[in-house]
Every structure is written in structure tokens, then in C-alpha cells.
XYZ file of C-alpha atoms in Angstrom:
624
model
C 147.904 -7.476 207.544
C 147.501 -10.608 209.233
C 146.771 -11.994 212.417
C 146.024 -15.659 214.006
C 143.830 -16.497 217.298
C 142.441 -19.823 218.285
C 138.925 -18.362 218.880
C 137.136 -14.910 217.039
C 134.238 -13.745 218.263
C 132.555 -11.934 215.839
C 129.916 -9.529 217.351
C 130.124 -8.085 220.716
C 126.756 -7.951 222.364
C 125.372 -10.211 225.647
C 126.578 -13.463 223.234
C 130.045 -12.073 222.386
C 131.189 -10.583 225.218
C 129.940 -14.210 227.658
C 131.466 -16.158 224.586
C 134.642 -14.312 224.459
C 135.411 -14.054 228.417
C 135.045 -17.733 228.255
C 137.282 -19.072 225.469
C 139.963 -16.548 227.044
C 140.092 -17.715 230.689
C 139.925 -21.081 229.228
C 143.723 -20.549 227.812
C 142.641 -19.367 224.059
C 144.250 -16.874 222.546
C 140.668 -14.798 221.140
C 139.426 -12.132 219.111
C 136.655 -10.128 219.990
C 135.871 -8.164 217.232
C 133.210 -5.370 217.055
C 131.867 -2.367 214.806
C 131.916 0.077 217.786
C 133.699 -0.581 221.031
C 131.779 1.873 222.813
C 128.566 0.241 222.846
C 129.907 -3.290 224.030
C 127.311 -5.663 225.563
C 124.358 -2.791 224.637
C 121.412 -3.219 226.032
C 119.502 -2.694 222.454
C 115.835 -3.233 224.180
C 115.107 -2.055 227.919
C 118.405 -2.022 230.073
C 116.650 -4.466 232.469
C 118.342 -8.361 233.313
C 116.273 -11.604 234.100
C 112.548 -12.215 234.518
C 110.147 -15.338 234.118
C 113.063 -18.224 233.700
C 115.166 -15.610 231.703
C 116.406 -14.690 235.678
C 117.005 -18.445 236.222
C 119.065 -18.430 232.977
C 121.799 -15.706 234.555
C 122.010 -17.595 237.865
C 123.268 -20.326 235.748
C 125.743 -18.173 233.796
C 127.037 -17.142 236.792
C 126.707 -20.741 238.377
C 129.171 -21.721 235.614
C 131.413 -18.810 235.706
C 129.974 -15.879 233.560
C 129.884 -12.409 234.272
C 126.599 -11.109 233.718
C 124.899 -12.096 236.660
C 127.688 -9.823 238.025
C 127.532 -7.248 236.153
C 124.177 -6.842 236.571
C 124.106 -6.802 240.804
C 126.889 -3.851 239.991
C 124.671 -1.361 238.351
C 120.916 -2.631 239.457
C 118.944 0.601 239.818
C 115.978 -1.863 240.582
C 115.832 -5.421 242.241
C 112.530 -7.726 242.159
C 111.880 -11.864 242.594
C 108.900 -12.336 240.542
C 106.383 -14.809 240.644
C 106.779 -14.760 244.891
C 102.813 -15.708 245.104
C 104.094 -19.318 243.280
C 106.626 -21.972 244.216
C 110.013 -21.530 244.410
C 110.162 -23.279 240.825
C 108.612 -20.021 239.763
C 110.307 -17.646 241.414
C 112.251 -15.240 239.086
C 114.774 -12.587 240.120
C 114.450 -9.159 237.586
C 116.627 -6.157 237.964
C 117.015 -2.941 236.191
C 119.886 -2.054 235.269
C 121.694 1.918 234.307
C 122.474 0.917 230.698
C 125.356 2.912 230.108
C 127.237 1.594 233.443
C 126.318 -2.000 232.618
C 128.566 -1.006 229.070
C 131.760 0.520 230.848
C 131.282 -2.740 233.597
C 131.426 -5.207 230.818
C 134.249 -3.382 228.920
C 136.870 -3.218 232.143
C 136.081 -7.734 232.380
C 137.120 -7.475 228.480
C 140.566 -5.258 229.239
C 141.322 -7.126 232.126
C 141.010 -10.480 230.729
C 143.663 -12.622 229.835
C 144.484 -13.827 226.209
C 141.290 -11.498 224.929
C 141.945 -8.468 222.331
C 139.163 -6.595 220.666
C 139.410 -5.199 217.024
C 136.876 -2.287 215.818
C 135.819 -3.492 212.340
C 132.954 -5.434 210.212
C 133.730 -9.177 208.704
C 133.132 -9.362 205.012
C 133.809 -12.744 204.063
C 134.391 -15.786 206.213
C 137.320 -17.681 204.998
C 136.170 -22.205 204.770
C 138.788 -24.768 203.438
C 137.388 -28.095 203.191
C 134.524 -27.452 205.023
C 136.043 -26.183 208.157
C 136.514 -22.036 208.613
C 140.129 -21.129 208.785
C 139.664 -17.385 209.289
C 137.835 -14.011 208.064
C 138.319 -10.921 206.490
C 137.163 -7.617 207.650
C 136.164 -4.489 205.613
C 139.558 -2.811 206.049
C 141.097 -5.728 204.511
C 142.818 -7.555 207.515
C 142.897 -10.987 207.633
C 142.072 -13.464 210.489
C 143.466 -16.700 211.099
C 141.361 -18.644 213.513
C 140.730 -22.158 214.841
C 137.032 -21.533 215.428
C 134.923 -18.527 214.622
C 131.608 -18.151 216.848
C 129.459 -15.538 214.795
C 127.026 -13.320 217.399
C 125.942 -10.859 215.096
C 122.711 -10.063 216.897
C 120.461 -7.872 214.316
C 122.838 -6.301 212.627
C 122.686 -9.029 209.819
C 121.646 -7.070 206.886
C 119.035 -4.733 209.518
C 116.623 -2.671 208.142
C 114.519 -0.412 210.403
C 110.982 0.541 210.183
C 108.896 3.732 211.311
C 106.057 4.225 209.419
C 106.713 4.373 206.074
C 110.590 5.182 206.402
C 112.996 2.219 206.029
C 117.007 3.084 207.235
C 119.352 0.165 207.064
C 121.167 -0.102 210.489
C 121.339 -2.807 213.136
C 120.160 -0.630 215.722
C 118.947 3.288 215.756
C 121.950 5.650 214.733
C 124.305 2.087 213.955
C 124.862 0.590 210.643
C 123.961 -2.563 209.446
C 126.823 -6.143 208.454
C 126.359 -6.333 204.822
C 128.142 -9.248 203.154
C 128.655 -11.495 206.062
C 125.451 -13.364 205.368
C 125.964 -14.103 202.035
C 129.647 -15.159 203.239
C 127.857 -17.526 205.058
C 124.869 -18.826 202.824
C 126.843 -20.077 199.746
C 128.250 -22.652 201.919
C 124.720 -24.364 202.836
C 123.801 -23.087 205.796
C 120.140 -21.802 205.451
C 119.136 -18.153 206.690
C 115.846 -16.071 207.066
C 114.406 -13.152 208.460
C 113.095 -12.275 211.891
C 111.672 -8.882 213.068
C 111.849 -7.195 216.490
C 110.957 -4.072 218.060
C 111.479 -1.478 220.445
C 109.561 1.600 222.335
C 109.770 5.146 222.217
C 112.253 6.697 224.968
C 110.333 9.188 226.777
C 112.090 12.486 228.799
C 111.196 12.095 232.243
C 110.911 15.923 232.802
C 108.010 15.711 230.482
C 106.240 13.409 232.774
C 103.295 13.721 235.202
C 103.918 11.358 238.038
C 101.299 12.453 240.281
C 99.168 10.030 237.708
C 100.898 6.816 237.864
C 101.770 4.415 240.603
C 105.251 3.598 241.101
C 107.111 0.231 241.575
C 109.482 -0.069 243.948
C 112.044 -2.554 243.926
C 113.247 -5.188 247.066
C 116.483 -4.800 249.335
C 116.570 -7.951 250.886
C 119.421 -10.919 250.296
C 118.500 -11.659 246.917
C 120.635 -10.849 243.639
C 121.762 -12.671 240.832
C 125.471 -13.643 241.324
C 126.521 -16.176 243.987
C 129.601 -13.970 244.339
C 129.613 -11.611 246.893
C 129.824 -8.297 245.015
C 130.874 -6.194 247.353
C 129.539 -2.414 248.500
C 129.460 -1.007 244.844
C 125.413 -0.926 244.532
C 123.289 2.323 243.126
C 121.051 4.060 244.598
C 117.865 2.694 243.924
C 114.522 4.291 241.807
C 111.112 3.068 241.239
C 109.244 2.275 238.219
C 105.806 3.696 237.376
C 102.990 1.943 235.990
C 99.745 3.237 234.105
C 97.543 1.959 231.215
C 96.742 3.303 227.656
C 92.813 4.677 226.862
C 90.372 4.409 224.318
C 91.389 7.257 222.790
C 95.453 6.161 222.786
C 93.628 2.980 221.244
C 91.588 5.481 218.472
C 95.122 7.150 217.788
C 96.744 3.811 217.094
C 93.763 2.585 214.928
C 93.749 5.296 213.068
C 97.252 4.908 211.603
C 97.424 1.129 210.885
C 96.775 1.831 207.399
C 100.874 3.027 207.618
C 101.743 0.350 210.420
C 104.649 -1.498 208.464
C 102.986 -4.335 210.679
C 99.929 -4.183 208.466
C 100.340 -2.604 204.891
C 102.860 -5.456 203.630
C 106.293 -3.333 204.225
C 107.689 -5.833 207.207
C 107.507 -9.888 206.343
C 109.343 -11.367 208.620
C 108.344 -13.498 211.684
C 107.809 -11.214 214.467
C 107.603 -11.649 218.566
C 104.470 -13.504 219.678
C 105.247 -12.687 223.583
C 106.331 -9.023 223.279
C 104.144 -7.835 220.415
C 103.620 -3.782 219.654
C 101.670 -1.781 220.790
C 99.367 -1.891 217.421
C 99.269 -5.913 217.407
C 97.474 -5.566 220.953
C 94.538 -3.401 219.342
C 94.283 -5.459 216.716
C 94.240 -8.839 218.580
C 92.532 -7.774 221.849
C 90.139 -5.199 220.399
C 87.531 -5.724 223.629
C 89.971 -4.469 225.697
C 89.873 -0.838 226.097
C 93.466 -0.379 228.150
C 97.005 -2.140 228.329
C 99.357 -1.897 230.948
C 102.426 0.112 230.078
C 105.509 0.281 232.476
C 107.886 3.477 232.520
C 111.423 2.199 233.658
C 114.519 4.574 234.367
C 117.344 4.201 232.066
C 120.315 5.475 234.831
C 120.880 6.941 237.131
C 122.495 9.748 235.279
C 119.786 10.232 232.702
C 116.242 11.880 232.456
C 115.510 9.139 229.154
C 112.988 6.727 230.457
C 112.010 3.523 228.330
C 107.846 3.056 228.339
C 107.913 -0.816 228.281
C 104.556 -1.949 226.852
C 104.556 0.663 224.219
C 106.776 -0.738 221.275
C 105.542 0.643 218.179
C 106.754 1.173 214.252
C 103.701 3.121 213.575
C 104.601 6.658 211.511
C 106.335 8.963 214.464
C 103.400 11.604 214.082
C 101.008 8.594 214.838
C 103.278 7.522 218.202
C 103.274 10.800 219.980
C 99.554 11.850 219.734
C 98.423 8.145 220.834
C 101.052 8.752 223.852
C 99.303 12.034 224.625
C 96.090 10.619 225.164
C 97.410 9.054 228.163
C 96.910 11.760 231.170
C 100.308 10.987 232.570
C 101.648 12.310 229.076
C 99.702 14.685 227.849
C 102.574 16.954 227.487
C 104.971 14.022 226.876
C 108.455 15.053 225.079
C 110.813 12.061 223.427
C 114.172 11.409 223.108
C 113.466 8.927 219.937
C 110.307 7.184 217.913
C 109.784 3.209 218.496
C 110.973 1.038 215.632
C 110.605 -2.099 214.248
C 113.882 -4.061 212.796
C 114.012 -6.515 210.419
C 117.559 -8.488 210.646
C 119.115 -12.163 208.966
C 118.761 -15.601 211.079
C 119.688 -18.835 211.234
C 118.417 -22.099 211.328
C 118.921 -23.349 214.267
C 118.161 -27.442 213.587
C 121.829 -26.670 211.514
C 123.722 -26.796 214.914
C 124.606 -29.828 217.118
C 124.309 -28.941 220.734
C 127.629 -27.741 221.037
C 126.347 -24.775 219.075
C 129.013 -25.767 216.227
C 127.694 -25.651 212.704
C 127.000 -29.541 211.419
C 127.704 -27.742 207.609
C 130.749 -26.335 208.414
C 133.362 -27.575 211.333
C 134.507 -24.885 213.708
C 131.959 -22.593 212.910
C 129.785 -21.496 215.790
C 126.673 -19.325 216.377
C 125.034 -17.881 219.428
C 122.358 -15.495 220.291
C 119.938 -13.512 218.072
C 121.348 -15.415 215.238
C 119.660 -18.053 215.932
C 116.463 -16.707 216.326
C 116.133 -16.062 219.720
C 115.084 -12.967 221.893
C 116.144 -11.686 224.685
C 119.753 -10.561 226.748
C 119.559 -13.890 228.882
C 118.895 -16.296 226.106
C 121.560 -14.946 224.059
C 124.401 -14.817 226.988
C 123.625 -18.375 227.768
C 124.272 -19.464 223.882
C 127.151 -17.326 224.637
C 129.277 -18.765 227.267
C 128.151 -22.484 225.318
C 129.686 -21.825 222.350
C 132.928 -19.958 224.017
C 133.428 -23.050 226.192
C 133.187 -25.411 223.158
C 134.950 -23.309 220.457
C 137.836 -23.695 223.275
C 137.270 -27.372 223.377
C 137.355 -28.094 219.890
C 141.267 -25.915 219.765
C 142.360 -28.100 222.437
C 141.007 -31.876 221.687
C 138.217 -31.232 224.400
C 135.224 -33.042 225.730
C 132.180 -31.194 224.398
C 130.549 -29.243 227.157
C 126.877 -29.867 226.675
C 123.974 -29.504 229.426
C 120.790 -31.630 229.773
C 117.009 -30.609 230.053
C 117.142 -32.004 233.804
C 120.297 -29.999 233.935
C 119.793 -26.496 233.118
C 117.362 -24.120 231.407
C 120.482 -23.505 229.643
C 120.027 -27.015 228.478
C 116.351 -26.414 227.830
C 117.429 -23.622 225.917
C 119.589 -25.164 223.147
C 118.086 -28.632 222.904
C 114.450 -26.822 221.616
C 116.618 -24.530 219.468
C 118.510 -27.688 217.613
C 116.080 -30.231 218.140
C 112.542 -27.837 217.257
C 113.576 -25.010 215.548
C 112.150 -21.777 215.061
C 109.090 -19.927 213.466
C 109.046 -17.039 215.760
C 111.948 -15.369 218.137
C 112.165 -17.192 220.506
C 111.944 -16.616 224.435
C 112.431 -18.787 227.587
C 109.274 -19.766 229.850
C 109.309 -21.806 232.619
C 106.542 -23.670 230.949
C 109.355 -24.983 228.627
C 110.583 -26.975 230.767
C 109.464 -30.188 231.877
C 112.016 -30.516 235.488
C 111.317 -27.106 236.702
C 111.369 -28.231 240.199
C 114.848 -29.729 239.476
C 116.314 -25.968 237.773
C 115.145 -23.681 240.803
C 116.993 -19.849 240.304
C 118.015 -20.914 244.954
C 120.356 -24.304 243.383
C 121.217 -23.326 240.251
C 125.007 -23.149 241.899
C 124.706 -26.804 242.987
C 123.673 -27.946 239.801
C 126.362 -26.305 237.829
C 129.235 -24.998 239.762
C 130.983 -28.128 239.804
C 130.757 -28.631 236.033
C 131.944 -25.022 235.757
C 135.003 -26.397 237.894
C 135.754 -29.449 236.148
C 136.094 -27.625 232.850
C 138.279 -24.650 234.288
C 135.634 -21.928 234.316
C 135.019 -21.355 238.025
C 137.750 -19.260 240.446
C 139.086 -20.636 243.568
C 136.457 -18.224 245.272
C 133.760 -19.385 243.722
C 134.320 -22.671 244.113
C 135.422 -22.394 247.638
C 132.189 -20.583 248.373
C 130.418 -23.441 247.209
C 131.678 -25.918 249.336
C 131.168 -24.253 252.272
C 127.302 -23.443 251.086
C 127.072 -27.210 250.456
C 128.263 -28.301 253.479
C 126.503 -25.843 255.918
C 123.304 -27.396 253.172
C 124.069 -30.721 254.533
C 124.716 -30.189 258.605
C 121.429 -28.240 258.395
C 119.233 -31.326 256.732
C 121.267 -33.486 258.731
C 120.285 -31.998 262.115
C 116.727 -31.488 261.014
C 116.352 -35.402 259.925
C 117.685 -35.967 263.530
C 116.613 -33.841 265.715
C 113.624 -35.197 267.681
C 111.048 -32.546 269.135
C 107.920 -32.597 271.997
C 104.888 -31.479 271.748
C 105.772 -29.425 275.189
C 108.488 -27.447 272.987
C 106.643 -26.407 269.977
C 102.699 -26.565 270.703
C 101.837 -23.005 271.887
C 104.115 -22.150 268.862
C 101.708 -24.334 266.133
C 98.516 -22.901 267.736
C 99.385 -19.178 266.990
C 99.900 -20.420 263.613
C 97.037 -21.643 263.146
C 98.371 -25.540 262.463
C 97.869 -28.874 264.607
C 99.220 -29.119 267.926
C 101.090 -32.347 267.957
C 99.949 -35.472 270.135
C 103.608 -37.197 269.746
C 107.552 -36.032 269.269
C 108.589 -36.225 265.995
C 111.733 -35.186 263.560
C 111.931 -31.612 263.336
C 112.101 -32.149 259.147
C 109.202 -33.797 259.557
C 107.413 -30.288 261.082
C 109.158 -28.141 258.682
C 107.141 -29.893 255.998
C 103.933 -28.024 257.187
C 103.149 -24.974 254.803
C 102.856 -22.933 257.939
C 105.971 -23.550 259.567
C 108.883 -21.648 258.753
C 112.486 -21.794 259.841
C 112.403 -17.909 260.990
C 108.442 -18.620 262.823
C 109.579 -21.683 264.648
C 113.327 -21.251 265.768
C 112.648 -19.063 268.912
C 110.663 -22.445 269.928
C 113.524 -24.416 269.620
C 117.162 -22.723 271.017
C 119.444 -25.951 269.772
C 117.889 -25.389 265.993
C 118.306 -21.946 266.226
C 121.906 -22.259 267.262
C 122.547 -24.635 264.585
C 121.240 -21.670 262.225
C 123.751 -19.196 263.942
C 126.731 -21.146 263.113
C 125.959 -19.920 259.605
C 128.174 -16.973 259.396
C 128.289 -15.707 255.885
C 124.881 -15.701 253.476
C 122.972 -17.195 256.218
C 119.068 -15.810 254.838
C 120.439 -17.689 251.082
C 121.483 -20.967 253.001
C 118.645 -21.245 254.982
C 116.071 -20.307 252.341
C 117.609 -23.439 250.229
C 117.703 -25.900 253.068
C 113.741 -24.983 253.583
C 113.017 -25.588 250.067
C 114.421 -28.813 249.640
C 112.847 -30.058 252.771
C 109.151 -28.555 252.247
C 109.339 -29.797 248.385
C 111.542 -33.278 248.555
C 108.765 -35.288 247.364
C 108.347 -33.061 244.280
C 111.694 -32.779 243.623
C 112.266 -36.679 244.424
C 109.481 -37.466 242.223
C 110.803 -35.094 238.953
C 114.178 -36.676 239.942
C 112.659 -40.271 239.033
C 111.639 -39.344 235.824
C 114.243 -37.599 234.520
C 116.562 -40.294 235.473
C 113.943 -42.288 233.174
C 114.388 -40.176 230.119
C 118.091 -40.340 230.051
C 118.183 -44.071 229.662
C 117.055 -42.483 226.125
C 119.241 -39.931 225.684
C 121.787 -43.090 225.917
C 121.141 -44.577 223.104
C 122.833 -43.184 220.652
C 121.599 -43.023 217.305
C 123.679 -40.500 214.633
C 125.001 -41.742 211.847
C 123.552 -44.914 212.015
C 120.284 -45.006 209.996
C 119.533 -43.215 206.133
C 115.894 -42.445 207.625
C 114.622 -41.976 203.715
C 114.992 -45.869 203.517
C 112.569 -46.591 206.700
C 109.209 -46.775 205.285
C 108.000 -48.292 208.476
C 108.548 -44.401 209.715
C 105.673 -41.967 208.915
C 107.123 -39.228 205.738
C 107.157 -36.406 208.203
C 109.051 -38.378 210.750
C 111.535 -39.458 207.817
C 111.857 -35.972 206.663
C 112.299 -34.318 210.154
C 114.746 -36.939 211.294
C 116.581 -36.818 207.810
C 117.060 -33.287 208.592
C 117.892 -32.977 212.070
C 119.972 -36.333 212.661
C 119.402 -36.503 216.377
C 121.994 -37.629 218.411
C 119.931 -39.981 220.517
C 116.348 -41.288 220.942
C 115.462 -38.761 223.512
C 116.267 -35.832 221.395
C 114.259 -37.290 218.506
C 111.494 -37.829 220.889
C 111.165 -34.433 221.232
C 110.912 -33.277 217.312
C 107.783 -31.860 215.736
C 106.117 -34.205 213.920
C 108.279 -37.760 215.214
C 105.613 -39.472 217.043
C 105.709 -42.314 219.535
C 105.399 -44.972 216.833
C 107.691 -43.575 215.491
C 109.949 -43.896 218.243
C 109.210 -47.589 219.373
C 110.179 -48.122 214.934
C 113.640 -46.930 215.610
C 114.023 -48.422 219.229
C 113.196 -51.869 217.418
C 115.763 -51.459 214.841
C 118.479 -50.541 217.382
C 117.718 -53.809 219.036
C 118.725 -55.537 215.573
């Protein structure tokens, strides 16, 4: 049997399912194919979306016309901004979300999308003519013809799973591993290795003493993740609970290193530095005598509970009578153990930006495969590589975002231009124009590139423009608007800030860190009837008006230098030196650049090891 699609996806977690949605509405004719359609888009780890920058990453999914930014405001159980204390560069929405809705919400977007099928099966070989991939076949020996093939296999490469001393093969707990696809993949030059990741026990809730924890509730106020207005279908809302391990959890967990596969040899591969288990927190911090563990519903539906904090592959005997030393579960039941997984990566330096393999044309690869972590990181990588697989089956522009652009942007260029030697995760610390990718903008950043390539609805786009332009009348009247000391003085006192001596601009007021738009409107009835023409998301509007006007310099500022750097990123250099032959170059430089072949002088700025002599070398010899 035999069929032929433009795009397959193969692998339908967060990558697949953002990467197949795209192609489709793009006008290809795709493939989604998958070893179990009932656990689509499974949320492997804790069901929870977003976080430090990973939250900024989904508003600019959505921004550009994804889905899981609304999926996830459909089945949110919990809301939360994070980092409020901090600038708005910093702020982070997080929700939790009821796994098994956020499933059965991303499988009715697959049926109801145009040009997108899904086949239950597992590749076995990928099928490569001259260097470009023509197709797959599967394990039930159907054939695939394909213009491109994005792999998002996730960790179900060759998995192996680890409790204790007991190894099962499987990509997750109670799923089997992809044999055969790696080495499909290998023998045509494209180098792999291993990464390992982990997950917690999953804890009955009836088993739980409350009474000894403190719970976290979430926030109800405008905030969520898509700009889309998604409508009345929320659920009811439950806390989280927080307590902390003891030194007798910690005596537990010491005592059965000696069988941690962490520790006695079993598990190689490069694990999480940022999310490490339970047992690499004793061992590293041993001064510390309690961690913080968070115990986060899983549904609404459910009693299963996931106790973030708390990943573990220690022996399952080990696990339970650490967790017991904790008062809150001293008579603690589980659903499952913790595991560790050990699964097949990657090299991400192999990839241009597009995502598209620079071994072997129309080959793809997004999300864990490249050795990242995370929901987020691997959506983004996603919806890339669906919108350029599309472009390269129609004669496309490559769709490609820059570092002032888009932690998207941030995202791939570190994954193509740095590589990997751990999973990687998204900070805000990655990126150097954090002012410029703010979670309140990321829809005026990227919508209209979303637009120009087809991705974004009429709504969404209409939506925009009228955010934009009530964003524009509101600066406008705030640049112009000339105020008296009469009108706003009593006002400044109560605040504790300056009376002022003479008018001035009203933006010129708002730039004081205790001046609000909601504490100084009553003082001013034509400002706050220019606010009351805002009919629809009025609290959104005006929060991004007040942020560009209290942080312009900032943002003016970061805008200055980032126009600097791309005067870089313009000059191309690919293809146009054989860096082995530049001994002016220092022999890491001319190894890392040999390797990598950036596409301009910006990217190869930014590799390991190419230093700024390096750089002024090459920008001599582009002169010549």
C-alpha cells in the first residue's frame, strides 16, 4: 500500500501536532502519523503550560497562529504570571492544565483541520534518493511518499526506562519504544546521541494530608495565553500545595544511591541541569536539609496528583519510604514510581535555521530530538519546521525569526549555532533583547509575519489592528495632552511622589514609578474617557500602552543595538570560505566554523570558541 503527502509528520506530541496544524492550513496535503492516537499532544512530564520565558514562547505560537496557547486557556485548572515582583520583561504567564482534556482539545484541531490525516503506526526506515528524503516506511509495511518529512519523535527514539535497577524499553511508562528509525537515519551522516530525562512519582490525592501544606492558588484576572478570545469554556479552578522534604526523606534517599541508576554507572547519558532529581539535589546541595516540592492536580476528573520537585529513578521501595518521611505523606499511596528515560538525539549544529537537515534536503526535525526540554520549546520548533517544510513544497521564502525577534528566534539560533551538551531549556537570561520580546507584545511583533505567510485568521488579524490602533490613539493622546499642577497635585501627594511646580505632557507623568493609569485617571476625566472608548480587552490594551511609555528608553535603547547587530547578520558568509585553509583563524575557530558553516557574521559571532579576532579575520577577508 501506498500513499503520497507533501508534508509527514512523524511523531505526534507538542512538536507534531503545532508542526502538522501548520503545514495543513498552509495548503499541504500532510501526514500526521503516530503510535497511539489516543495520547496525542501528551503531556509526558507535569500537565502544566508556560513559565520563566517558556510562557513567552506560547504567546508567540499563538502570536503566529498556533494552537497551544489555546488549548491551554481551554482546560487551565490553574492560572499564574510569574516573576510579577520584576519588570514586565520578566513577567511569565504559567497555567495548569487537566492533562487528559488538553489531549481530546488537541485531537478535535487535528479532525477538523483541513488537508491533515493521521495514521496509527511506527516508521522503520526513512526512504533518501540523492540526498533528499522521498518518503518512509512504517512497520506494517505501508509506504509514504512525501515532499518533506519533519521527524518529532520526542523520547521514544530507542527509550529505555530506569527505576532502580530495572531497565524496560518504552518511550514513556506503559508505551513502547521507535526501534529502527534511528539507525534509518544515522547511516546517512547525520550524527545522534543520548540524552536522559525524568519524571516524579504520581501520588493519590486521597492519600494526602492537606491540613500540612499550604496551598497555591491561582489568578482570575485578564491574563491568559492566547490573544484570541476563547470564549466561556474555562474549568473550575484548584489550588496547588506546597511543602518541603526532611532530613530524614534526605537519609531515605542517601541511603539508596548505591542503586540510583544516576550513580552506579547504569544511565550515561547527559541529563537535565535545571530540573535535576530528587537524588542529584542531596548529592549537590548536601547543607541543605529541605527542598521545596510542589503537589499539582492532574484534572479535574482525577484524584492522581503529580509531586513536582520529587523526580526520582531511585529503586521504587527506596521512593515511597523517603516520601513517607514527609508529614503530609506519611500514609502516602501512588498511582506509579518516578523514572528516569534514556532516549536518541540529534545534533542540532546539523540543521540550518529553517530546522531542515543541511545532510539531507527536506528532512526536518523539531522538539526533543534535538535535545531540548520542555512542551514550549518543542511546540515552537514545531510550528518552524511545519511552516518551512510547507515552504520548501511550494518554492517558498524560508520563514526564519531573529534573536531581536522572538524567543522563538532565540530558541533555534543557540540550538544551530551552539549546540547541545545538556537538554536544553529556555531562560530569559538567554536572551540578550528581553525588553524587546515582552509575553504583553509578543502579538505586535509577530502577528503580522503570521499574516504575511498565511498562518493568521481574519479574526486574529482583525483583532490586531484594532489593538494596534486603540495602542496608538492612547500614546498619541498621552504625548499631547498637557496637564496642571491644579488637576493632578492632591492626586501625587497621596502617592507619595512630587507635586508638580509646572504643566506638563501627561506621558511625561506616567513615566513616574508611582503613577499608574488606574491611580491617576479619576484626576483627569478627558484621559479617563479616552480609556473608556476601549470597548473590548480594555485591562490588556491599557497594561501595554503603560509599559511602553514607563520603559521607552529601555526599549529605545535595546532597539539601537539590535539594529546594530543585524548590520552583521547581513553579511552573508556560507559557502564562501574552506575555513581549514585560514590559518590566520585560531584551530578551534577553524574547526567550529568548518562544522557549523554559519550563514552570516552574526551567527558565527555567537559560536563557542570563535572569538572576536576571529571575527574582525573574516570581516577583513569579506572586504577583499
Amino acid at each position: 500500500m501506498k500513499f503520497n503527502y507533501d508534508v509527514i509528520v512523524i511523531g505526534a506530541g507538542h512538536a507534531g501536532c503545532e508542526a502538522a496544524v501548520a503545514a495543513a492550513r498552509l495548503g499541504s496535503k500532510t501526514c500526521l502519523i503516530t503510535m497511539d492516537m489516543n495520547k496525542i499532544a501528551q503531556m509526558s512530564c507535569n500537565p502544566a503550560i508556560g513559565g520563566i520565558a517558556k510562557g513567552q514562547i506560547v504567546r508567540e505560537i499563538d502570536a503566529l497562529g498556533g494552537e497551544m496557547g489555546l488549548i491551554t486557556d481551554r482546560t487551565a485548572i490553574q492560572f499564574r504570571m510569574l516573576n510579577r515582583s520584576k519588570g514586565p520583561a520578566m513577567w511569565s504567564p504559567r497555567a495548569q492544565s487537566d492533562r487528559n482534556k488538553y489531549i481530546w482539545e488537541w485531537r478535535e484541531i487535528l479532525d477538523r483541520t483541513d488537508n491533515l490525516e493521521i495514521w496509527q503506526d511506527s516508521v522503520k526506515e526513512l526512504i533518501v534518493e540523492d540526498g533528499v528524503v522521498v518518503g518512509l516506511t512504517t512497520l506494517w509495511e505501508v509506504t509514504f511518499n512525501a515532499k518533506c518529512i519533519i521527524i518529532t519523535a520526542g523520547t521514544f527514539l530507542n527509550g529505555l526506562m530506569h527505576v532502580g535497577k530495572v531497565q524496560l524499553p518504552g518511550g514513556r511508562m506503559a508505551e513502547p519504544a521507535s526501534y529502527f528509525l534511528t539507525e534509518s537515519i544515522t547511516k546517512h551522516g547525520i550524527h545522534t546521541d543520548r540524552m536522559k530525562t525524568g519524571t516524579p512519582v504520581r501520588i493519590d490525592a486521597r492519600s494526602v494530608d492537606f491540613s500540612l501544606m499550604e496551598p497555591q492558588d491561582g489568578e482570575s484576572d485578564f491574563h491568559k495565553f492566547s490573544f484570541l478570545d476563547t470564549g466561556e469554556k474555562r474549568l473550575d479552578p484548584l489550588p496547588c500545595w506546597t511543602c518541603y522534604t526532611t532530613p530524614e526523606c534526605h537519609d531515605v534517599l542517601r541511603k539508596g544511591l548505591e542503586d540510583s541508576p544516576l550513580y552506579n554507572g547504569q544511565i550515561q547519558s547527559i541529563g537535565p541541569r535545571y530540573c535535576p532529581s530528587v537524588e542529584t539535589k542531596i548529592v549537590n546541595f548536601p547543607d541543605k536539609d529541605k527542598h521545596q516540592l510542589f503537589l499539582e492536580p492532574e484534572g479535574t476528573d482525577t484524584n492522581e496528583m503529580y509531586l513536582n520537585g520529587f523526580s526520582s529513578s531511585l529503586p521504587m521501595d527506596i521512593q515511597l519510604e523517603a516520601l513517607r518521611k514527609v508529614p503530609a505523606f506519611r500514609d502516602v499511596k501512588v498511582y506509579r514510581p518516578g523514572y528516569a528515560i534514556e532516549y536518541d538525539f540529534f545534533d542540532p549544529t546539523q540543521l540550518t535555521h529553517t530546522l531542515e537537515s543541511k545532510l539531507v534536503k527536506n528532512l526536518f526535525f523539531a522538539g526533543q530530538v534535538n535535545g531540548t526540554t520542555g512542551y514550549e520549546e518543542a511546540a515552537a520548533q514545531g510550528l518552524m519546521a511545519g511552516i518551512n517544510a510547507h515552504m520548501n513544497c511550494v518554492g517558498g521564502q524560508e520563514f526564519v525569526l531573529g534573536r531581536d525577534e522572538a524567543y522563538i528566534g532565540v530558541l533555534i539560533d543557540d540550538l544551530v549555532t551552539k549546540g547541545v551538551d545538556e537538554p536544553y531549556r529556555m531562560f530569559t537570561s538567554r536572551a540578550e533583547y528581553r525588553i524587546l520580546l515582552r509575553m504583553d507584545d509578543a502579538d505586535m511583533r509577530l502577528t503580522p509575519k503570521g499574516r504575511a505567510i498565511g498562518l493568521v485568521s481574519d479574526e486574529r488579524f482583525a483583532l490586531y489592528e484594532s489593538k494596534k490602533a486603540h495602542i496608538e490613539r492612547l500614546m498619541d493622546f498621552a504625548t499631547n495632552y498637557s496637564i496642571k499642577g491644579e488637576q493632578v497635585n492632591a492626586t501625587l501627594e497621596s502617592l507619595g511622589t512630587t507635586p508638580l511646580k509646572h504643566g506638563c505632557k501627561l506621558i511625561d507623568l506616567l513615566t513616574r514609578p508611582q503613577i499608574s493609569f488606574a491611580n491617576i485617571q479619576d484626576a483627569l476625566p478627558k484621559f479617563k474617557e479616552e480609556i473608556d472608548k476601549i470597548e473590548n480587552r480594555k485591562e490588556e490594551i491599557v497594561e501595554a500602552v503603560e509599559i511602553l511609555i514607563k520603559y521607552s528608553g529601555y526599549i529605545e535603547r535595546e532597539s539601537q543595538i539590535a539594529e546594530k547587530t543585524k548590520r552583521l547578520e547581513n553579511i552573508k558568509i556560507r559557502g564562501k570560505f574552506d575555513y581549514s585553509k585560514l590559518p590566520s583563524l585560531s584551530y578551534e575557530a577553524r574547526e567550529k566554523l568548518q562544522k557549523i558553516d554559519p550563514e552570516n557574521i552574526a551567527q558565527a559571532s555567537r559560536i563557542p570558541g570563535v572569538s572576536p579576532s576571529d571575527i574582525n579575520v573574516l570581516l577583513v577577508l569579506i572586504r577583499k
